[in-house]
PDB file of C-alpha atoms in Angstrom:
ATOM      1  CA  MET A 130     178.891  72.082 309.549  1.00 96.00           C
ATOM      2  CA  ALA A 131     182.175  71.299 308.901  1.00 97.00           C
ATOM      3  CA  GLN A 132     181.539  68.143 308.611  1.00 97.00           C
ATOM      4  CA  GLY A 133     179.214  68.697 305.963  1.00 98.00           C
ATOM      5  CA  MET A 134     181.367  70.657 303.936  1.00 98.00           C
ATOM      6  CA  ARG A 135     184.268  68.539 304.448  1.00 98.00           C
ATOM      7  CA  LEU A 136     182.436  65.965 302.562  1.00 98.00           C
ATOM      8  CA  ILE A 137     181.189  69.208 299.630  1.00 98.00           C
ATOM      9  CA  GLU A 138     185.189  69.647 299.485  1.00 98.00           C
ATOM     10  CA  GLU A 139     185.712  65.572 298.725  1.00 98.00           C
ATOM     11  CA  GLY A 140     182.939  65.457 296.110  1.00 98.00           C
ATOM     12  CA  LYS A 141     180.710  63.414 298.865  1.00 98.00           C
ATOM     13  CA  LEU A 142     178.090  66.064 297.249  1.00 98.00           C
ATOM     14  CA  LEU A 143     175.240  64.368 298.496  1.00 98.00           C
ATOM     15  CA  GLU A 144     175.547  62.759 301.313  1.00 98.00           C
ATOM     16  CA  GLY A 145     176.590  66.701 302.216  1.00 98.00           C
ATOM     17  CA  ARG A 146     173.838  68.205 300.878  1.00 99.00           C
ATOM     18  CA  ALA A 147     172.110  65.769 303.523  1.00 98.00           C
ATOM     19  CA  MET A 148     173.815  66.594 306.540  1.00 98.00           C
ATOM     20  CA  LEU A 149     173.603  70.173 305.824  1.00 98.00           C
ATOM     21  CA  SER A 150     169.707  70.452 305.359  1.00 98.00           C
ATOM     22  CA  ARG A 151     169.220  68.845 307.854  1.00 97.00           C
ATOM     23  CA  LEU A 152     170.645  71.446 310.353  1.00 97.00           C
ATOM     24  CA  LEU A 153     168.976  73.889 308.795  1.00 96.00           C
ATOM     25  CA  THR A 154     165.675  72.837 310.195  1.00 91.00           C
ATOM     26  CA  ALA A 155     167.510  71.791 313.175  1.00 90.00           C
ATOM     27  CA  HIS A 156     167.138  72.720 316.873  1.00 88.00           C
ATOM     28  CA  PRO A 157     168.636  75.675 318.396  1.00 88.00           C
ATOM     29  CA  PRO A 158     169.343  76.635 314.571  1.00 90.00           C
ATOM     30  CA  LEU A 159     172.415  77.906 312.999  1.00 95.00           C
ATOM     31  CA  SER A 160     173.443  81.219 312.893  1.00 96.00           C
ATOM     32  CA  ARG A 161     172.231  83.526 310.618  1.00 95.00           C
ATOM     33  CA  ALA A 162     175.554  83.438 309.468  1.00 97.00           C
ATOM     34  CA  ASP A 163     176.335  79.583 309.689  1.00 97.00           C
ATOM     35  CA  GLU A 164     172.759  79.301 308.037  1.00 97.00           C
ATOM     36  CA  GLN A 165     172.901  81.228 305.488  1.00 98.00           C
ATOM     37  CA  GLN A 166     177.609  79.651 304.592  1.00 98.00           C
ATOM     38  CA  VAL A 167     175.288  76.261 304.675  1.00 98.00           C
ATOM     39  CA  ARG A 168     172.367  77.577 302.378  1.00 98.00           C
ATOM     40  CA  ASP A 169     174.987  79.894 299.724  1.00 99.00           C
ATOM     41  CA  VAL A 170     177.266  75.947 299.746  1.00 99.00           C
ATOM     42  CA  VAL A 171     174.078  73.550 298.910  1.00 99.00           C
ATOM     43  CA  ALA A 172     173.013  75.872 296.604  1.00 99.00           C
ATOM     44  CA  SER A 173     175.513  76.126 295.010  1.00 99.00           C
ATOM     45  CA  VAL A 174     175.416  71.539 294.682  1.00 99.00           C
ATOM     46  CA  ASN A 175     172.815  72.009 293.793  1.00 99.00           C
ATOM     47  CA  ASP A 176     173.123  73.249 290.612  1.00 98.00           C
ATOM     48  CA  ASP A 177     174.963  70.269 289.191  1.00 97.00           C
ATOM     49  CA  LEU A 178     172.772  67.479 290.872  1.00 99.00           C
ATOM     50  CA  VAL A 179     169.427  69.308 290.344  1.00 99.00           C
ATOM     51  CA  PHE A 180     169.494  72.107 287.476  1.00 99.00           C
ATOM     52  CA  SER A 181     171.916  70.471 285.103  1.00 98.00           C
ATOM     53  CA  PRO A 182     171.086  67.395 282.935  1.00 98.00           C
ATOM     54  CA  LYS A 183     172.952  65.480 284.778  1.00 98.00           C
ATOM     55  CA  ILE A 184     172.434  62.761 287.026  1.00 98.00           C
ATOM     56  CA  THR A 185     174.071  61.450 289.570  1.00 98.00           C
ATOM     57  CA  PRO A 186     174.132  57.767 290.849  1.00 97.00           C
ATOM     58  CA  GLY A 187     172.579  57.499 293.729  1.00 98.00           C
ATOM     59  CA  ASP A 188     171.216  60.516 294.674  1.00 99.00           C
ATOM     60  CA  PRO A 189     166.888  59.693 295.835  1.00 98.00           C
ATOM     61  CA  LEU A 190     164.950  62.763 294.165  1.00 99.00           C
ATOM     62  CA  VAL A 191     165.803  62.975 290.939  1.00 99.00           C
ATOM     63  CA  GLU A 192     165.710  59.063 287.824  1.00 98.00           C
ATOM     64  CA  ARG A 193     166.549  58.580 284.306  1.00 98.00           C
ATOM     65  CA  TYR A 194     163.746  57.377 282.291  1.00 98.00           C
ATOM     66  CA  VAL A 195     163.501  57.103 278.514  1.00 98.00           C
ATOM     67  CA  VAL A 196     161.838  58.722 276.579  1.00 98.00           C
ATOM     68  CA  GLN A 197     158.974  56.764 274.689  1.00 97.00           C
ATOM     69  CA  SER A 198     157.245  56.685 271.759  1.00 97.00           C
ATOM     70  CA  GLY A 199     153.584  59.302 272.200  1.00 96.00           C
ATOM     71  CA  ASP A 200     155.761  60.776 275.365  1.00 97.00           C
ATOM     72  CA  LEU A 201     154.913  64.240 275.954  1.00 97.00           C
ATOM     73  CA  LEU A 202     156.887  66.340 278.315  1.00 97.00           C
ATOM     74  CA  ALA A 203     153.576  67.571 279.132  1.00 96.00           C
ATOM     75  CA  ARG A 204     152.743  64.775 280.775  1.00 97.00           C
ATOM     76  CA  ILE A 205     154.995  62.693 282.062  1.00 98.00           C
ATOM     77  CA  ALA A 206     155.515  66.454 285.134  1.00 98.00           C
ATOM     78  CA  PRO A 207     152.946  65.336 286.500  1.00 98.00           C
ATOM     79  CA  ARG A 208     153.192  62.176 286.813  1.00 98.00           C
ATOM     80  CA  TYR A 209     156.457  63.791 289.216  1.00 99.00           C
ATOM     81  CA  LYS A 210     154.224  66.694 290.526  1.00 99.00           C
ATOM     82  CA  VAL A 211     156.652  68.931 288.805  1.00 99.00           C
ATOM     83  CA  THR A 212     156.111  70.944 285.910  1.00 99.00           C
ATOM     84  CA  TYR A 213     157.009  70.778 282.087  1.00 98.00           C
ATOM     85  CA  GLN A 214     158.778  73.751 282.568  1.00 98.00           C
ATOM     86  CA  LEU A 215     160.881  71.980 284.639  1.00 99.00           C
ATOM     87  CA  LEU A 216     161.991  69.488 283.012  1.00 99.00           C
ATOM     88  CA  GLU A 217     162.159  71.420 279.521  1.00 98.00           C
ATOM     89  CA  GLN A 218     165.028  73.231 282.550  1.00 99.00           C
ATOM     90  CA  ILE A 219     167.103  70.902 283.771  1.00 98.00           C
ATOM     91  CA  ASN A 220     167.301  68.951 280.083  1.00 98.00           C
ATOM     92  CA  ALA A 221     168.020  71.515 277.607  1.00 97.00           C
ATOM     93  CA  THR A 222     165.392  70.236 275.834  1.00 95.00           C
ATOM     94  CA  PRO A 223     161.816  71.983 274.453  1.00 96.00           C
ATOM     95  CA  ALA A 224     158.229  70.118 275.752  1.00 96.00           C
ATOM     96  CA  ARG A 225     159.052  69.821 271.385  1.00 95.00           C
ATOM     97  CA  ASN A 226     162.220  68.233 270.399  1.00 96.00           C
ATOM     98  CA  LEU A 227     162.028  65.866 272.745  1.00 96.00           C
ATOM     99  CA  GLN A 228     162.887  62.204 271.203  1.00 96.00           C
ATOM    100  CA  ALA A 229     161.883  58.663 272.189  1.00 97.00           C
ATOM    101  CA  GLY A 230     164.363  56.184 272.820  1.00 98.00           C
ATOM    102  CA  LYS A 231     166.699  59.579 274.364  1.00 97.00           C
ATOM    103  CA  PRO A 232     167.140  58.785 278.294  1.00 98.00           C
ATOM    104  CA  ILE A 233     166.022  62.367 280.516  1.00 98.00           C
ATOM    105  CA  LYS A 234     166.467  63.573 283.550  1.00 99.00           C
ATOM    106  CA  LEU A 235     163.048  63.668 286.336  1.00 99.00           C
ATOM    107  CA  VAL A 236     163.000  65.339 289.805  1.00 99.00           C
ATOM    108  CA  LYS A 237     160.332  63.892 292.211  1.00 99.00           C
ATOM    109  CA  GLY A 238     158.099  66.065 293.055  1.00 99.00           C
ATOM    110  CA  PRO A 239     156.388  68.623 294.429  1.00 99.00           C
ATOM    111  CA  PHE A 240     159.194  71.098 295.323  1.00 99.00           C
ATOM    112  CA  PHE A 241     158.058  72.742 298.500  1.00 99.00           C
ATOM    113  CA  ALA A 242     159.078  76.079 299.959  1.00 99.00           C
ATOM    114  CA  VAL A 243     159.301  77.860 303.645  1.00 99.00           C
ATOM    115  CA  VAL A 244     158.433  81.897 303.360  1.00 99.00           C
ATOM    116  CA  SER A 245     159.874  83.537 306.765  1.00 98.00           C
ATOM    117  CA  LYS A 246     158.721  86.832 306.196  1.00 98.00           C
ATOM    118  CA  SER A 247     161.585  88.195 309.509  1.00 97.00           C
ATOM    119  CA  GLN A 248     164.324  87.385 307.075  1.00 98.00           C
ATOM    120  CA  PHE A 249     162.424  87.811 303.809  1.00 99.00           C
ATOM    121  CA  ARG A 250     163.173  84.970 301.805  1.00 99.00           C
ATOM    122  CA  MET A 251     162.005  81.994 300.555  1.00 99.00           C
ATOM    123  CA  ASP A 252     162.637  78.624 300.528  1.00 99.00           C
ATOM    124  CA  ILE A 253     162.940  76.050 298.599  1.00 99.00           C
ATOM    125  CA  TYR A 254     163.256  72.387 299.553  1.00 99.00           C
ATOM    126  CA  LEU A 255     161.867  68.922 298.136  1.00 99.00           C
ATOM    127  CA  THR A 256     161.433  66.199 299.933  1.00 98.00           C
ATOM    128  CA  GLY A 257     164.388  63.635 299.796  1.00 97.00           C
ATOM    129  CA  PRO A 258     163.254  59.094 301.117  1.00 95.00           C
ATOM    130  CA  ASP A 259     163.202  59.399 304.899  1.00 96.00           C
ATOM    131  CA  GLY A 260     160.506  62.379 304.755  1.00 97.00           C
ATOM    132  CA  LEU A 261     163.035  65.383 306.141  1.00 97.00           C
ATOM    133  CA  PRO A 262     163.247  67.783 303.835  1.00 98.00           C
ATOM    134  CA  VAL A 263     165.834  68.648 301.559  1.00 99.00           C
ATOM    135  CA  TYR A 264     167.476  72.385 300.769  1.00 99.00           C
ATOM    136  CA  ILE A 265     167.075  73.308 296.488  1.00 99.00           C
ATOM    137  CA  ARG A 266     167.649  76.949 297.186  1.00 99.00           C
ATOM    138  CA  SER A 267     166.389  80.200 297.783  1.00 99.00           C
ATOM    139  CA  PHE A 268     166.002  83.617 296.934  1.00 99.00           C
ATOM    140  CA  PRO A 269     164.421  87.543 298.486  1.00 99.00           C
ATOM    141  CA  VAL A 270     160.638  88.828 298.651  1.00 99.00           C
ATOM    142  CA  GLY A 271     158.272  91.457 299.486  1.00 99.00           C
ATOM    143  CA  LEU A 272     155.371  90.853 301.603  1.00 98.00           C
ATOM    144  CA  GLY A 273     152.223  92.285 302.707  1.00 97.00           C
ATOM    145  CA  GLU A 274     152.193  95.644 303.881  1.00 95.00           C
ATOM    146  CA  ASN A 275     151.887  96.289 307.670  1.00 95.00           C
ATOM    147  CA  ASP A 276     152.548  92.262 308.361  1.00 96.00           C
ATOM    148  CA  TYR A 277     150.106  91.294 306.366  1.00 95.00           C
ATOM    149  CA  THR A 278     150.549  88.566 305.141  1.00 98.00           C
ATOM    150  CA  PRO A 279     149.163  85.848 306.942  1.00 98.00           C
ATOM    151  CA  THR A 280     150.802  82.938 309.054  1.00 99.00           C
ATOM    152  CA  GLY A 281     150.110  79.722 308.312  1.00 99.00           C
ATOM    153  CA  THR A 282     150.094  76.675 305.789  1.00 99.00           C
ATOM    154  CA  TRP A 283     148.857  77.407 301.596  1.00 99.00           C
ATOM    155  CA  LEU A 284     148.652  75.347 299.137  1.00 99.00           C
ATOM    156  CA  ILE A 285     149.660  76.337 295.171  1.00 99.00           C
ATOM    157  CA  LYS A 286     145.723  77.009 293.953  1.00 98.00           C
ATOM    158  CA  LYS A 287     144.980  73.949 291.238  1.00 98.00           C
ATOM    159  CA  GLY A 288     144.633  75.423 287.407  1.00 97.00           C
ATOM    160  CA  SER A 289     145.457  79.271 288.833  1.00 96.00           C
ATOM    161  CA  LYS A 290     148.778  79.291 287.826  1.00 98.00           C
ATOM    162  CA  THR A 291     149.028  82.481 285.074  1.00 98.00           C
ATOM    163  CA  VAL A 292     151.049  83.495 282.348  1.00 98.00           C
ATOM    164  CA  ASN A 293     151.084  87.053 281.769  1.00 97.00           C
ATOM    165  CA  PRO A 294     148.263  87.954 284.093  1.00 98.00           C
ATOM    166  CA  ASP A 295     146.131  91.155 284.781  1.00 97.00           C
ATOM    167  CA  TRP A 296     145.276  92.084 287.767  1.00 96.00           C
ATOM    168  CA  ARG A 297     142.874  94.820 288.758  1.00 96.00           C
ATOM    169  CA  ASN A 298     143.371  96.250 292.230  1.00 93.00           C
ATOM    170  CA  PRO A 299     141.249  95.487 294.857  1.00 91.00           C
ATOM    171  CA  ASN A 300     141.495  99.025 297.232  1.00 90.00           C
ATOM    172  CA  THR A 301     141.519 101.179 294.068  1.00 95.00           C
ATOM    173  CA  GLY A 302     139.851  98.592 291.338  1.00 95.00           C
ATOM    174  CA  GLU A 303     142.208 100.084 288.727  1.00 97.00           C
ATOM    175  CA  TYR A 304     142.984  98.055 285.804  1.00 97.00           C
ATOM    176  CA  PHE A 305     146.781  96.401 284.508  1.00 97.00           C
ATOM    177  CA  ALA A 306     145.966  94.528 281.352  1.00 97.00           C
ATOM    178  CA  ALA A 307     147.844  91.573 281.129  1.00 95.00           C
ATOM    179  CA  ASN A 308     150.657  93.360 278.802  1.00 91.00           C
ATOM    180  CA  ASP A 309     150.834  96.578 280.001  1.00 96.00           C
ATOM    181  CA  PRO A 310     154.798  97.494 281.134  1.00 95.00           C
ATOM    182  CA  LYS A 311     153.443  99.455 284.767  1.00 96.00           C
ATOM    183  CA  ASN A 312     151.215  95.605 285.879  1.00 97.00           C
ATOM    184  CA  PRO A 313     152.211  96.050 289.096  1.00 96.00           C
ATOM    185  CA  ILE A 314     152.496  91.816 289.830  1.00 97.00           C
ATOM    186  CA  GLY A 315     154.897  91.637 287.945  1.00 97.00           C
ATOM    187  CA  GLU A 316     154.628  88.374 284.294  1.00 98.00           C
ATOM    188  CA  TYR A 317     153.988  85.812 286.347  1.00 98.00           C
ATOM    189  CA  TRP A 318     151.170  84.797 288.792  1.00 99.00           C
ATOM    190  CA  LEU A 319     150.439  81.434 291.417  1.00 99.00           C
ATOM    191  CA  ALA A 320     146.836  82.256 293.329  1.00 98.00           C
ATOM    192  CA  LEU A 321     148.129  80.490 296.411  1.00 99.00           C
ATOM    193  CA  GLU A 322     144.788  78.358 298.907  1.00 98.00           C
ATOM    194  CA  GLY A 323     144.590  78.598 302.769  1.00 98.00           C
ATOM    195  CA  LEU A 324     144.973  75.888 305.097  1.00 98.00           C
ATOM    196  CA  GLU A 325     146.197  76.355 308.135  1.00 99.00           C
ATOM    197  CA  GLY A 326     146.822  78.930 310.947  1.00 98.00           C
ATOM    198  CA  ASP A 327     146.504  82.249 309.732  1.00 98.00           C
ATOM    199  CA  ALA A 328     146.543  81.513 306.119  1.00 99.00           C
ATOM    200  CA  LEU A 329     142.938  79.136 306.286  1.00 98.00           C
ATOM    201  CA  GLY A 330     140.398  80.744 303.769  1.00 94.00           C
ATOM    202  CA  LYS A 331     141.569  83.523 303.288  1.00 96.00           C
ATOM    203  CA  GLN A 332     141.305  84.669 299.256  1.00 91.00           C
ATOM    204  CA  GLY A 333     142.710  86.904 297.023  1.00 94.00           C
ATOM    205  CA  PHE A 334     146.302  86.151 297.935  1.00 98.00           C
ATOM    206  CA  GLY A 335     148.549  84.633 295.965  1.00 98.00           C
ATOM    207  CA  ILE A 336     152.951  84.868 294.007  1.00 99.00           C
ATOM    208  CA  HIS A 337     153.602  87.216 291.633  1.00 98.00           C
ATOM    209  CA  GLY A 338     156.438  89.021 290.337  1.00 98.00           C
ATOM    210  CA  THR A 339     157.290  93.070 290.738  1.00 98.00           C
ATOM    211  CA  ILE A 340     157.878  95.976 288.624  1.00 97.00           C
ATOM    212  CA  ASP A 341     159.391  97.677 291.608  1.00 97.00           C
ATOM    213  CA  PRO A 342     163.221  95.888 292.942  1.00 97.00           C
ATOM    214  CA  ASP A 343     163.496  98.411 295.555  1.00 97.00           C
ATOM    215  CA  SER A 344     159.962  96.442 297.253  1.00 98.00           C
ATOM    216  CA  ILE A 345     161.668  93.582 297.541  1.00 98.00           C
ATOM    217  CA  GLY A 346     163.441  93.157 300.836  1.00 98.00           C
ATOM    218  CA  ARG A 347     160.224  95.057 302.341  1.00 98.00           C
ATOM    219  CA  GLN A 348     156.638  95.568 303.373  1.00 98.00           C
ATOM    220  CA  MET A 349     155.665  96.923 300.085  1.00 95.00           C
ATOM    221  CA  SER A 350     153.090  94.658 299.100  1.00 95.00           C
ATOM    222  CA  LEU A 351     148.980  94.728 299.788  1.00 93.00           C
ATOM    223  CA  GLY A 352     149.980  91.299 301.338  1.00 96.00           C
ATOM    224  CA  CYS A 353     150.896  88.391 298.388  1.00 98.00           C
ATOM    225  CA  ILE A 354     153.857  87.590 298.028  1.00 99.00           C
ATOM    226  CA  ARG A 355     156.530  89.069 294.749  1.00 99.00           C
ATOM    227  CA  LEU A 356     160.163  88.526 293.163  1.00 99.00           C
ATOM    228  CA  ASN A 357     162.140  89.807 291.089  1.00 98.00           C
ATOM    229  CA  PRO A 358     161.395  88.264 287.250  1.00 98.00           C
ATOM    230  CA  PRO A 359     164.634  86.422 287.169  1.00 98.00           C
ATOM    231  CA  ASP A 360     163.330  85.227 290.610  1.00 99.00           C
ATOM    232  CA  ILE A 361     159.421  83.977 290.542  1.00 99.00           C
ATOM    233  CA  GLU A 362     159.912  82.737 286.558  1.00 99.00           C
ATOM    234  CA  GLN A 363     162.028  80.058 288.519  1.00 99.00           C
ATOM    235  CA  VAL A 364     160.181  79.622 291.079  1.00 99.00           C
ATOM    236  CA  PHE A 365     156.900  79.741 288.974  1.00 99.00           C
ATOM    237  CA  LYS A 366     159.279  76.693 287.162  1.00 99.00           C
ATOM    238  CA  LEU A 367     159.338  74.810 290.896  1.00 99.00           C
ATOM    239  CA  LEU A 368     155.385  75.586 292.224  1.00 99.00           C
ATOM    240  CA  MET A 369     153.130  72.573 290.972  1.00 99.00           C
ATOM    241  CA  ASP A 370     149.744  73.757 291.702  1.00 98.00           C
ATOM    242  CA  GLY A 371     147.417  71.854 293.071  1.00 98.00           C
ATOM    243  CA  GLU A 372     150.555  69.939 294.747  1.00 99.00           C
ATOM    244  CA  SER A 373     153.370  72.407 296.392  1.00 99.00           C
ATOM    245  CA  LYS A 374     152.658  74.044 299.138  1.00 99.00           C
ATOM    246  CA  VAL A 375     153.902  77.121 300.894  1.00 99.00           C
ATOM    247  CA  TYR A 376     154.342  77.231 305.280  1.00 99.00           C
ATOM    248  CA  VAL A 377     154.434  81.371 306.000  1.00 99.00           C
ATOM    249  CA  VAL A 378     156.943  81.769 308.947  1.00 98.00           C
ATOM    250  CA  ARG A 379     158.123  84.861 311.624  1.00 96.00           C
TER     251      ARG A 379
END
C-alpha cells in the first residue's frame, strides 16, 4: 500500500492507480480503514484520469478520438460500451455541440459494479488490459429490508434505463406518476436481470434513486439498490444497459 501511495505522490498516477486497485481485491484483504484510504485516494486520482477531458499518455482505459463528419455521441458511445451521457460529462461537451475535427476523450467500457451488502457500498470498476479490475469510485447505497437484496451476478437489463420513471408499489398497488415528488424511487431507474447465484431468475429488482436520504446505509427498500440523487445520476451515466454487470456480495 505504501508503495502505491508513494507512486501517486510522485505523480505516477497510472502506476499508482493500478497497484492500489489490485490491493482492493487482494487476499487477504486490507483492513477497512486502509481500504477506505485507498478508495479515497484512487477516486481523487480518477477525477483527473477518468472524469476530466485530459488524456494522460499511456492510460490504457481511455483513448483520443477525432470526431468525423456525421458522427454522433449516441453512435460512438456504444462502440466503447459506455453511455453518451458519460462522454458529454467528461468532455464538457453536450452531444449537440459535437464538432467534426475536434478530438474528444473516450473511455473503454463497460464499467461494472460491486455492491457490498455488509458495508452498504457500491464500488465502480473498469477492466484493465490485463483483465484485472481498476477501481474508479464508490457510492453509499440502501438495500432491501430484512436482507432482501439477492446476492449474485446481475446485468443492467437492455433497454431498461429510465429517466423520471413512474412506479407502482408491488405490495400495496399504490401508483406514483413520473413527475410525482413523492415517487419513492426518485429520478432514475436501471432494471436488473439476474444471471447467477441467488439473483438467477429474479424479476422486479433494480437500481434507483430515493427521496429518503436516511434510508442510505440501511435495509429499508423492497429489495432494490437505492442511491442518493446525485449518486444515482452519476451511476446512470456509468452503467451501460446490456453490458454492465452488478455483483452483489456479502
